[in-house]
C-alpha atoms as an extended CHARMM CRD file, in Angstrom:
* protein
*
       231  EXT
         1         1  UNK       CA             -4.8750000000        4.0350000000      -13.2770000000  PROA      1               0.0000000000
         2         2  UNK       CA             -6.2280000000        7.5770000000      -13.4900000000  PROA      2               0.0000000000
         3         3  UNK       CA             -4.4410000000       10.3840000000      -11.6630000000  PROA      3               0.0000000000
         4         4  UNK       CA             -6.2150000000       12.3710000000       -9.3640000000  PROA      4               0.0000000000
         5         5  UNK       CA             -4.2390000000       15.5510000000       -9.2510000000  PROA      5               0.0000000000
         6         6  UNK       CA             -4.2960000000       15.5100000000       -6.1390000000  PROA      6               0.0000000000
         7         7  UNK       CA             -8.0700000000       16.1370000000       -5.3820000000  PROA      7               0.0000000000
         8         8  UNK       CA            -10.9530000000       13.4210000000       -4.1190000000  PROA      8               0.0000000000
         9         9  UNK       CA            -14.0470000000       13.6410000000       -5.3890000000  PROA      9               0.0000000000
        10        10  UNK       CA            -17.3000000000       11.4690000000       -5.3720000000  PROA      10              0.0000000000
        11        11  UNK       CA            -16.7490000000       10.9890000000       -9.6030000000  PROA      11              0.0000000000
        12        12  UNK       CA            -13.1900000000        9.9000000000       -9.0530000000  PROA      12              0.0000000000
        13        13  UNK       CA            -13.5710000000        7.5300000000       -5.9350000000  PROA      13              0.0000000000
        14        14  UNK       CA            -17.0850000000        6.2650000000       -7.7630000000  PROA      14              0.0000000000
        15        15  UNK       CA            -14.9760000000        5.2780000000      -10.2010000000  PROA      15              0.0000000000
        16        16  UNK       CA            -12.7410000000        3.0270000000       -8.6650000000  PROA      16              0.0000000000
        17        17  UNK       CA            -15.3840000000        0.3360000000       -7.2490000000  PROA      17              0.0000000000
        18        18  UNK       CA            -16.7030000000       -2.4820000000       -9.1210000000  PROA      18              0.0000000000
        19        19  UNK       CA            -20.0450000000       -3.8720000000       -8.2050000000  PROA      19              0.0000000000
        20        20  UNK       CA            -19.2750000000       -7.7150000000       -6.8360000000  PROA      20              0.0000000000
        21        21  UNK       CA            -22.4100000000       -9.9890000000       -7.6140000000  PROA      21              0.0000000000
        22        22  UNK       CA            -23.9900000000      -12.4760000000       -4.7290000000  PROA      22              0.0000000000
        23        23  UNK       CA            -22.7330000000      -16.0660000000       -4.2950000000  PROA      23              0.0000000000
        24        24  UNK       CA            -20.8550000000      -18.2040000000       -2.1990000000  PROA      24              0.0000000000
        25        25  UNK       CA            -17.8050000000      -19.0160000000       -1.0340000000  PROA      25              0.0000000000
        26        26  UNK       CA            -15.9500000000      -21.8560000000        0.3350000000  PROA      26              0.0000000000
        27        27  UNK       CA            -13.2350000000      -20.8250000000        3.0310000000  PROA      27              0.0000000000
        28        28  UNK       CA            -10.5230000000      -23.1070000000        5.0110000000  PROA      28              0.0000000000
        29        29  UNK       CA             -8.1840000000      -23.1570000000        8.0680000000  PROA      29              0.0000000000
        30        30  UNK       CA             -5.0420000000      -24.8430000000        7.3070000000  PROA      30              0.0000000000
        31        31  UNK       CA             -4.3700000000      -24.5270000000       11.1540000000  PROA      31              0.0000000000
        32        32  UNK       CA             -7.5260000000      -25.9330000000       12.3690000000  PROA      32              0.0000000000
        33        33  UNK       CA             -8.2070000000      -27.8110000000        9.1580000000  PROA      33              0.0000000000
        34        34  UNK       CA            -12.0610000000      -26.2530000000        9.1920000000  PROA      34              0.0000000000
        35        35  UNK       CA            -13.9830000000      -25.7270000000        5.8300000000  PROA      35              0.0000000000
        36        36  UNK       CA            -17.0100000000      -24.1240000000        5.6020000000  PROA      36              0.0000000000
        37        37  UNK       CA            -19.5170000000      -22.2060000000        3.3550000000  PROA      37              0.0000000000
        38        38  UNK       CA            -19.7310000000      -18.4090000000        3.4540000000  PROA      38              0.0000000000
        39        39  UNK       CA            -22.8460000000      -16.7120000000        1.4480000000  PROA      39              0.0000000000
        40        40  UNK       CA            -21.6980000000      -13.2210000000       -0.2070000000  PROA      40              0.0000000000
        41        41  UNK       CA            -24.4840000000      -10.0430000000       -0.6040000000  PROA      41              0.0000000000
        42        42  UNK       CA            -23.3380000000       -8.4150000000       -3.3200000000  PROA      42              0.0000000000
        43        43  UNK       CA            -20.8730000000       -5.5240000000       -2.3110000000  PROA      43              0.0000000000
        44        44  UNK       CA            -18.7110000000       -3.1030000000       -4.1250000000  PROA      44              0.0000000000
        45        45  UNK       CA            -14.6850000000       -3.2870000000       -3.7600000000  PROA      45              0.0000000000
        46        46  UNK       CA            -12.5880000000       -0.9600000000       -5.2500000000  PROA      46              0.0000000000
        47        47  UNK       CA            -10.4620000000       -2.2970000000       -8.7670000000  PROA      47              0.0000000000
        48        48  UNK       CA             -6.8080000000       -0.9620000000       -7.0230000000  PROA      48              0.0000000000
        49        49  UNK       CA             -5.2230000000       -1.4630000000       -3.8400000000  PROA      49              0.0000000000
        50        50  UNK       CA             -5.3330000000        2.4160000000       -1.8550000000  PROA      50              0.0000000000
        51        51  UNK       CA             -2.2620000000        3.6390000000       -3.3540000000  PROA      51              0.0000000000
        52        52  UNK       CA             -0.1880000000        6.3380000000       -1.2320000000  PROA      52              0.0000000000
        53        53  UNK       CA             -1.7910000000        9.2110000000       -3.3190000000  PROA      53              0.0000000000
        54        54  UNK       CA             -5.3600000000        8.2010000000       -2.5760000000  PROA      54              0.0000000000
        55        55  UNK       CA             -4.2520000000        7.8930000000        1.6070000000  PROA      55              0.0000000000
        56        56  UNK       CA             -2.0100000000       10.8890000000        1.4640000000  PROA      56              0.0000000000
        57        57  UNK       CA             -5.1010000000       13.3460000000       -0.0080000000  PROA      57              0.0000000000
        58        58  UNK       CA             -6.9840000000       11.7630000000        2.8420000000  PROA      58              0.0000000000
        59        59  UNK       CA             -5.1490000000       11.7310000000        5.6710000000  PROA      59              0.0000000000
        60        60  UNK       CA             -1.7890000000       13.7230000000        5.0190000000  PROA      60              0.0000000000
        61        61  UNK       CA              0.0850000000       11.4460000000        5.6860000000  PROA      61              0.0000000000
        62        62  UNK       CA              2.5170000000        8.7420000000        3.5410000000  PROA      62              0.0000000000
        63        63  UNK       CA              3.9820000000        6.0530000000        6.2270000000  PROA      63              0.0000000000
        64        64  UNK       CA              5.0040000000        3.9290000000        3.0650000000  PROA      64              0.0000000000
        65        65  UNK       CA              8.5590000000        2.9380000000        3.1910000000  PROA      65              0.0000000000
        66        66  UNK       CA              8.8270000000        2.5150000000       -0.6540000000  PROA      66              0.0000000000
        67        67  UNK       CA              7.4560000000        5.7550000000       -1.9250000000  PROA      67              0.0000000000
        68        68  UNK       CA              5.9760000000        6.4450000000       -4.9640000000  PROA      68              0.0000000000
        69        69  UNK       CA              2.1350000000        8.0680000000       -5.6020000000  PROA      69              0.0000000000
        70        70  UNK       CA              1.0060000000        5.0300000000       -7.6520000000  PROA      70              0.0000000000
        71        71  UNK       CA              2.3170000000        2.3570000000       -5.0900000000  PROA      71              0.0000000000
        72        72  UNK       CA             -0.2380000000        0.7960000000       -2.7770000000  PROA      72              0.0000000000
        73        73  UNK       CA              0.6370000000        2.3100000000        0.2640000000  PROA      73              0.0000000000
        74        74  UNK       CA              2.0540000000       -0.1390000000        3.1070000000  PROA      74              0.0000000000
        75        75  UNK       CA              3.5380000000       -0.2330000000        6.7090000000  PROA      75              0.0000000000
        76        76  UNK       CA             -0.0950000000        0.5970000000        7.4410000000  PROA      76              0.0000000000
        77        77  UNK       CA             -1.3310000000       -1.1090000000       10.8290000000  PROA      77              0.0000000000
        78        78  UNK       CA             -5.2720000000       -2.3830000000       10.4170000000  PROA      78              0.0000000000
        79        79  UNK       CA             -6.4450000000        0.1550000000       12.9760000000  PROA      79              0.0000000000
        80        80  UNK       CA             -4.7490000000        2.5750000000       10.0940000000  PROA      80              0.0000000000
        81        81  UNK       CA             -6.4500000000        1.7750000000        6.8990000000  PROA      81              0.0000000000
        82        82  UNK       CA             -9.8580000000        1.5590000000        9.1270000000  PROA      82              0.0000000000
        83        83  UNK       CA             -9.2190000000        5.0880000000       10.0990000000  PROA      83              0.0000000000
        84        84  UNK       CA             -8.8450000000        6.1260000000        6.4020000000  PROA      84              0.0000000000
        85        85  UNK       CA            -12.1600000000        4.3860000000        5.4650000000  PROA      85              0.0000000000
        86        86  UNK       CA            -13.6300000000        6.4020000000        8.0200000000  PROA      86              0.0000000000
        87        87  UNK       CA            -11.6520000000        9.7900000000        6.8950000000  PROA      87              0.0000000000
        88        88  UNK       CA            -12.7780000000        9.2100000000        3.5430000000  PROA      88              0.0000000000
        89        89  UNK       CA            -16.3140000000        8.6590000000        4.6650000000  PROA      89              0.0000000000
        90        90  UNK       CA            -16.5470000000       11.9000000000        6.4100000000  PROA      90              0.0000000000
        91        91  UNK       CA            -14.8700000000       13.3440000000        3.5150000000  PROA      91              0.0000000000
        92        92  UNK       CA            -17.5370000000       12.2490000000        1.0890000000  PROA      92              0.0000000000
        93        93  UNK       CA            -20.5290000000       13.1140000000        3.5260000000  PROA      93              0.0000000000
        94        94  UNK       CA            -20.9720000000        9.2250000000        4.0780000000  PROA      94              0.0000000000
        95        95  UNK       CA            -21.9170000000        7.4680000000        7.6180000000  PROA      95              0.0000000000
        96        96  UNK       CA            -18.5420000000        5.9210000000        9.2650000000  PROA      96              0.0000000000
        97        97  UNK       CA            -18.5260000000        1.9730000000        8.9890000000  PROA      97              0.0000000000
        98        98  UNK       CA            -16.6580000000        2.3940000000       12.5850000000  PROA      98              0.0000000000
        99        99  UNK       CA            -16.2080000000        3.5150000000       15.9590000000  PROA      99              0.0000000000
       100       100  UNK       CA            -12.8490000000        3.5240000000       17.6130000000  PROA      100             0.0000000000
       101       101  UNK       CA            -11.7500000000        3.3200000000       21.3850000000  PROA      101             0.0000000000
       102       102  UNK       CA             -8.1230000000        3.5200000000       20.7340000000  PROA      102             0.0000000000
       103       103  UNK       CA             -8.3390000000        3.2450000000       25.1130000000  PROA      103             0.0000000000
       104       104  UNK       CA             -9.8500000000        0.1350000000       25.2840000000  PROA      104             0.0000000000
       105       105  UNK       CA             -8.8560000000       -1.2870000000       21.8210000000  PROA      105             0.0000000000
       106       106  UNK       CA            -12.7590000000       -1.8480000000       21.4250000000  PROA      106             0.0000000000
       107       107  UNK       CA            -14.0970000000       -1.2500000000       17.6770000000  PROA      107             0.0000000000
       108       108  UNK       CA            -17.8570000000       -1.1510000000       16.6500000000  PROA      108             0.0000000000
       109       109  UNK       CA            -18.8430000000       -1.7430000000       13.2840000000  PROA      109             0.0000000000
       110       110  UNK       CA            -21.8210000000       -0.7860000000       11.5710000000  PROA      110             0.0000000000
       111       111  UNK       CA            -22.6990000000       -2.8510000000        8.6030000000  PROA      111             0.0000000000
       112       112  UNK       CA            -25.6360000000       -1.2570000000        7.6000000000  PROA      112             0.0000000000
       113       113  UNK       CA            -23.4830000000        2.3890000000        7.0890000000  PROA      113             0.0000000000
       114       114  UNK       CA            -22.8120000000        3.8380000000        3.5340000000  PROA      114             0.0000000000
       115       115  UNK       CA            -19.5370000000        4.6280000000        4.2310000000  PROA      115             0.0000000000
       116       116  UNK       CA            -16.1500000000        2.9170000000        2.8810000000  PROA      116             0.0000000000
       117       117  UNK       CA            -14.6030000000        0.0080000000        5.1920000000  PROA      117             0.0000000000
       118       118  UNK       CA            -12.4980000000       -3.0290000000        4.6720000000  PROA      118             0.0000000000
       119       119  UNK       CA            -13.8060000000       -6.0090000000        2.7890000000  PROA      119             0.0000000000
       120       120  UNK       CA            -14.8120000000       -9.0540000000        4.9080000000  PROA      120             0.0000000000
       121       121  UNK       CA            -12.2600000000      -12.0450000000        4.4650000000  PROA      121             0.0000000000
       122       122  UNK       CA            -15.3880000000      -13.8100000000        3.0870000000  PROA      122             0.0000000000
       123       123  UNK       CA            -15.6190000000      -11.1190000000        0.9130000000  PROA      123             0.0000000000
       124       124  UNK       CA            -12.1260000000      -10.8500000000       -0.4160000000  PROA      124             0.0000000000
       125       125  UNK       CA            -11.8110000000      -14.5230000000       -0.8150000000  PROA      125             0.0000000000
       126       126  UNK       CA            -14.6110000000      -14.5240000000       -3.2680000000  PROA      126             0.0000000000
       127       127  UNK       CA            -14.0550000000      -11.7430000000       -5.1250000000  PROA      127             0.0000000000
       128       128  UNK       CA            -10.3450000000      -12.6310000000       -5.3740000000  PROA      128             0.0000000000
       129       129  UNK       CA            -11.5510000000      -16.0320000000       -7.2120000000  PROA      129             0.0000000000
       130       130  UNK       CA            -14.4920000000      -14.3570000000       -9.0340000000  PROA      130             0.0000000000
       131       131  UNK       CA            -16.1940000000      -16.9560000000       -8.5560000000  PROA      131             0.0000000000
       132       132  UNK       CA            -14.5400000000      -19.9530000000       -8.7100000000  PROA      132             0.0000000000
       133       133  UNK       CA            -12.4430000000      -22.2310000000       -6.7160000000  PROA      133             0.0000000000
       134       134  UNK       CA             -9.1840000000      -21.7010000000       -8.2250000000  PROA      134             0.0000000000
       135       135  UNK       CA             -6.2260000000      -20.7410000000       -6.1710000000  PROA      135             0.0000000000
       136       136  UNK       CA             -4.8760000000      -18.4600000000       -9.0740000000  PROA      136             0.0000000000
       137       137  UNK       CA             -6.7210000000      -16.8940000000      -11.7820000000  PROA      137             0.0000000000
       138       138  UNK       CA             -3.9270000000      -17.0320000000      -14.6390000000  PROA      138             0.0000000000
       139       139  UNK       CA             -0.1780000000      -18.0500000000      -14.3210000000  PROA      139             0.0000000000
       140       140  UNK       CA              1.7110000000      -16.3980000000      -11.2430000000  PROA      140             0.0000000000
       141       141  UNK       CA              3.9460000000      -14.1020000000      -13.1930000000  PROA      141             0.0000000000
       142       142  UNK       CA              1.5740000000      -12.6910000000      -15.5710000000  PROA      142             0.0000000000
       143       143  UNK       CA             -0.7840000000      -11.9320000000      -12.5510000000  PROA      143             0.0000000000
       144       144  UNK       CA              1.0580000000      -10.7590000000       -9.3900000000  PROA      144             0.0000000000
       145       145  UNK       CA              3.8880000000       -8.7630000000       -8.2000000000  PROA      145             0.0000000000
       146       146  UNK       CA              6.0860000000      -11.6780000000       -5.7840000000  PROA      146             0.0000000000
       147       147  UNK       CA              9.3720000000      -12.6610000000       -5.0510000000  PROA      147             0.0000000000
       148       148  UNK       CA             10.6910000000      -13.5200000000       -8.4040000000  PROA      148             0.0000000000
       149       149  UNK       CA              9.7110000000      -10.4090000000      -10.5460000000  PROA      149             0.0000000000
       150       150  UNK       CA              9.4200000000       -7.4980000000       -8.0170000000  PROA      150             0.0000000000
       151       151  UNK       CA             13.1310000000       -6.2760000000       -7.8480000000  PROA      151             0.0000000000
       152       152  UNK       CA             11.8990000000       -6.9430000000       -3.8090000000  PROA      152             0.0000000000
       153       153  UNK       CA             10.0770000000       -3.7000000000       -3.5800000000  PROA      153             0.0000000000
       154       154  UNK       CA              6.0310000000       -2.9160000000       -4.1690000000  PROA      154             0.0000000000
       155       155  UNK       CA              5.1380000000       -1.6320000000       -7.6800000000  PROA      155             0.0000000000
       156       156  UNK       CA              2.7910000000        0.7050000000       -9.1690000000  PROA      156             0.0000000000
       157       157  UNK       CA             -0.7550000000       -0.8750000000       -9.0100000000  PROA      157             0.0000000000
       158       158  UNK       CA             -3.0580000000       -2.0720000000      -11.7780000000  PROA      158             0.0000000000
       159       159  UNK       CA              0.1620000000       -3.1850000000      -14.1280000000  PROA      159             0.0000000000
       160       160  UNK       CA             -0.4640000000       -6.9680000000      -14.2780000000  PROA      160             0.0000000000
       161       161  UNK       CA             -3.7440000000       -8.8060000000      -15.5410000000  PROA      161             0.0000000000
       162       162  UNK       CA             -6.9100000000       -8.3190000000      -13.8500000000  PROA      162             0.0000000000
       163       163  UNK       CA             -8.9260000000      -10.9680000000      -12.4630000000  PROA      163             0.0000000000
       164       164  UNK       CA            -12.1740000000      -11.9770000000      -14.5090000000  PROA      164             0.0000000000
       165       165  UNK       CA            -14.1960000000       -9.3900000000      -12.4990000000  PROA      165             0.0000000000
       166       166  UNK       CA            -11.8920000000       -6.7250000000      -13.4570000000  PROA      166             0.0000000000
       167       167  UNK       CA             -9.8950000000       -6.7430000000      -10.2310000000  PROA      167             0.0000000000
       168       168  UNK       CA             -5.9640000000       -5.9580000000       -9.8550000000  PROA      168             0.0000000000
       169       169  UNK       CA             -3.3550000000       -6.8260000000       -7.4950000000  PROA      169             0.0000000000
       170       170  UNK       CA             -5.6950000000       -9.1700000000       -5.4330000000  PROA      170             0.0000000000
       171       171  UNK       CA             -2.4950000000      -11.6160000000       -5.1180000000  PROA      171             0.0000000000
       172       172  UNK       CA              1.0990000000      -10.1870000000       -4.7450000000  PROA      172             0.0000000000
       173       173  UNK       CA              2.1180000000       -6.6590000000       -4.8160000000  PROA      173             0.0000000000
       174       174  UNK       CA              1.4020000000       -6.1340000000       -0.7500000000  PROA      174             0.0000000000
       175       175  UNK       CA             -0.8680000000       -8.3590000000        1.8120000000  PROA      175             0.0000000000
       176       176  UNK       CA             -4.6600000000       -6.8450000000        2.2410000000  PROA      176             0.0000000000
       177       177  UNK       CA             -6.2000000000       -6.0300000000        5.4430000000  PROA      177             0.0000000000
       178       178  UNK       CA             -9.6460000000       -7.7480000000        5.7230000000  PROA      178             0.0000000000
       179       179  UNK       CA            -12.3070000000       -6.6420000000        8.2180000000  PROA      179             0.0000000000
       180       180  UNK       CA            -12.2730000000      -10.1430000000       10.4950000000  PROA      180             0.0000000000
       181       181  UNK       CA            -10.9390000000      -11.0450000000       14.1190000000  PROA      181             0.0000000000
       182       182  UNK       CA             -8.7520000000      -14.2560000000       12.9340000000  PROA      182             0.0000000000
       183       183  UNK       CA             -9.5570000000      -16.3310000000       16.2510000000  PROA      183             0.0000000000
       184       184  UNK       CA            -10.6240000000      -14.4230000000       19.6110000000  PROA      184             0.0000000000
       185       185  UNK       CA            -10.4070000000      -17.0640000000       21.6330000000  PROA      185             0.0000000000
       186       186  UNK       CA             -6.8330000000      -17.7120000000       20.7560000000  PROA      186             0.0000000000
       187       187  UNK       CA             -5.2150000000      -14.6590000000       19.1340000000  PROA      187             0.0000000000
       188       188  UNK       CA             -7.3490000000      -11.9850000000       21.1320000000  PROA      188             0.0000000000
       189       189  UNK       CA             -7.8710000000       -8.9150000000       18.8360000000  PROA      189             0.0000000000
       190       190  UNK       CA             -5.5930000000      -10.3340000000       15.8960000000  PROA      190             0.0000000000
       191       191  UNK       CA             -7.1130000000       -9.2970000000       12.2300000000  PROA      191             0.0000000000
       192       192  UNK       CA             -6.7460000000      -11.2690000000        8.9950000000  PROA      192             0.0000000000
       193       193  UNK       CA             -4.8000000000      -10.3510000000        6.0980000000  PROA      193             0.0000000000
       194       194  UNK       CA             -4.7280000000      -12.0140000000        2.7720000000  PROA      194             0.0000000000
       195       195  UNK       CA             -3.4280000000      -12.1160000000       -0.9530000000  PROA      195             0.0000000000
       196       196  UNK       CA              0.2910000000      -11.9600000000       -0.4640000000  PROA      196             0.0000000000
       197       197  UNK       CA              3.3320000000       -9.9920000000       -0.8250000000  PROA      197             0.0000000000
       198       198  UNK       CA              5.4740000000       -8.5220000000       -3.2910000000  PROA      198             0.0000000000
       199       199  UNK       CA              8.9980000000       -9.9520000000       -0.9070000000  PROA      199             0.0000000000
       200       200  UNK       CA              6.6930000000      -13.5740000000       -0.8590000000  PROA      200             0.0000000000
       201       201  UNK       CA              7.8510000000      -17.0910000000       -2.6030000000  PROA      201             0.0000000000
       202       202  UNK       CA              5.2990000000      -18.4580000000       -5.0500000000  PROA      202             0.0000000000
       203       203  UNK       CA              3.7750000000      -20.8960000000       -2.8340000000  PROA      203             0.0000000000
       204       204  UNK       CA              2.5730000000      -17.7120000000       -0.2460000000  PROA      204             0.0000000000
       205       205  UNK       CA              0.5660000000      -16.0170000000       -3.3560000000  PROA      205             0.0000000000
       206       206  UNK       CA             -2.6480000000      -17.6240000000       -3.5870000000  PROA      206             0.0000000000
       207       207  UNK       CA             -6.4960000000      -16.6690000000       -2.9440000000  PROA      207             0.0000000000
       208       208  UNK       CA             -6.7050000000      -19.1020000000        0.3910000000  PROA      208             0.0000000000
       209       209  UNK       CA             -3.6980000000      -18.5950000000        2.0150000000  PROA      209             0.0000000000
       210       210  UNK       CA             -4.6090000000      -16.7960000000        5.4730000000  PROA      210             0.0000000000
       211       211  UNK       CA             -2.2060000000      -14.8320000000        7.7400000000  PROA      211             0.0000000000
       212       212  UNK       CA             -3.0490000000      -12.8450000000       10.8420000000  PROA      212             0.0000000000
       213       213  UNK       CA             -2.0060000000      -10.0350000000       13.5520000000  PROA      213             0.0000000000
       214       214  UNK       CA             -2.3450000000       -7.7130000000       15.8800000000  PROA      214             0.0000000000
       215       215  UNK       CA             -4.7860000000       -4.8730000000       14.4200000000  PROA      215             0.0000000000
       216       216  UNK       CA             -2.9780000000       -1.4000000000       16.0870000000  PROA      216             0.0000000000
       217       217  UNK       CA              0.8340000000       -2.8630000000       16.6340000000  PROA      217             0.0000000000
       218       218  UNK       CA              2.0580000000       -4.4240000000       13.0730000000  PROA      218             0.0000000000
       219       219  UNK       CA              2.6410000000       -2.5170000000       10.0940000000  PROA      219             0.0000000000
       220       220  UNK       CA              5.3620000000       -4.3710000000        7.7300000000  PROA      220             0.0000000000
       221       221  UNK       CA              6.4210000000       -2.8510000000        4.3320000000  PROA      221             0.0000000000
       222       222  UNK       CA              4.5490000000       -5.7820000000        2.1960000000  PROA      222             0.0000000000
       223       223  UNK       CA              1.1150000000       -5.1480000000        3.8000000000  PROA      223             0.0000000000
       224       224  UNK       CA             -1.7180000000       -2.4000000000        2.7500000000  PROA      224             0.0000000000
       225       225  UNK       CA             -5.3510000000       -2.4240000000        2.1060000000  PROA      225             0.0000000000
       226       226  UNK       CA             -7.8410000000       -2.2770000000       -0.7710000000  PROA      226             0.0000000000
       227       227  UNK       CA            -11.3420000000       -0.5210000000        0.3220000000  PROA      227             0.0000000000
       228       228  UNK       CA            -15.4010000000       -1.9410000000       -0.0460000000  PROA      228             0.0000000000
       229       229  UNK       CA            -18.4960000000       -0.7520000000        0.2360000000  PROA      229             0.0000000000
       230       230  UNK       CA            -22.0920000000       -1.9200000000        0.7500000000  PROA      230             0.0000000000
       231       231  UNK       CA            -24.0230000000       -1.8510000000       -2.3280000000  PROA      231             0.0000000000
């Protein structure tokens, strides 16, 4: 991954996204046992997970408990890595994807903004199979960052194989925030996360398993964020 030297720019953060083509998606619920069809717009999502020298220029601040500038950065609460996207927004002269009443826990999100915000869970399921329905795109080890290879600790991102869309780390290394509410009526406020950890057994690392919490409370040392934008 390119450095930065510790300066964001449009060239450099242009540089990170990869243009996602239209299509569609098949999602389940192993709790509710629901399937259903979800139709992608094509989006732009950036190749890397936000590593802690990306959120650090932004928001001067490293909350990571494993610390290095090329790790993704972690123990990052959803109501965090939304706060970024709209740091880095402003930063870049680009509309906020969000409003935030931290008082009433209420968020409003604009879709139709320019800015940089969390993919969907639509989103990140698709572009995590590139287009398939495979749970994996290439053997486990040669792939992802997970229990039996990550000397239990993150890693520096963008070291294993890409996906076929040029995507890294989309399984293992740390969880990714998506945009979603998992289940109001049950789980309140509770966001979605995806992709698995770097601390996870095999059977946790794949493109459909789904995991949920609450949005301003949990941060957890396996768990970070990768960053999209409308096209």
């Amino acid at each position: 991954m390119e450095t930065t030297n510790k300066k964001i720019d449009k060239a450099f953060i242009d540089k990170l996204f990869l243009l996602i083509p239209s299509g569609t998606v098949e999602m389940r619920d192993d709790r509710t046992k629901e399937v259903w069809l979800s139709e992608i717009d094509s989006f732009k999502l950036s190749k890397f997970l936000v590593t802690q020298e990306l959120y650090e220029a932004i928001t001067k601040e490293n909350p990571s408990t494993f610390k290095g500038e090329k790790l993704p950065v972690e123990t990052v609460s959803w109501i965090d890595a939304v706060n970024f996207c709209n740091e880095l927004s402003e930063s870049l002269a680009k509309d906020k994807c969000y409003t935030i009443d931290l008082a009433t826990e209420s968020i409003t999100f604009n879709s139709k903004a320019n800015g940089f915000r969390l993919p969907t869970e639509a989103e990140w399921q698709y572009a995590c199979q590139a287009g398939t329905k495979e749970i994996r795109h290439g053997e486990l080890s040669n792939i992802a960052w997970f229990k039996a290879n990550s000397n239990n600790q993150t890693q520096a991102v963008g070291q294993k194989k890409p996906n076929e869309w040029g995507l890294y780390d989309m399984l293992g290394n740390v969880w990714e925030w998506c945009s979603d509410i998992y289940d109001e009526s049950v789980y309140g406020s509770y966001r979605i996360f995806r992709g698995g950890g770097w601390c996870d057994q095999e059977r946790s690392v794949m493109a459909t398993n789904r995991r949920r919490s609450h949005p301003i409370k949990f941060k957890i040392d396996d768990l970070g964020f990768r960053i999209a934008q409308n096209k």
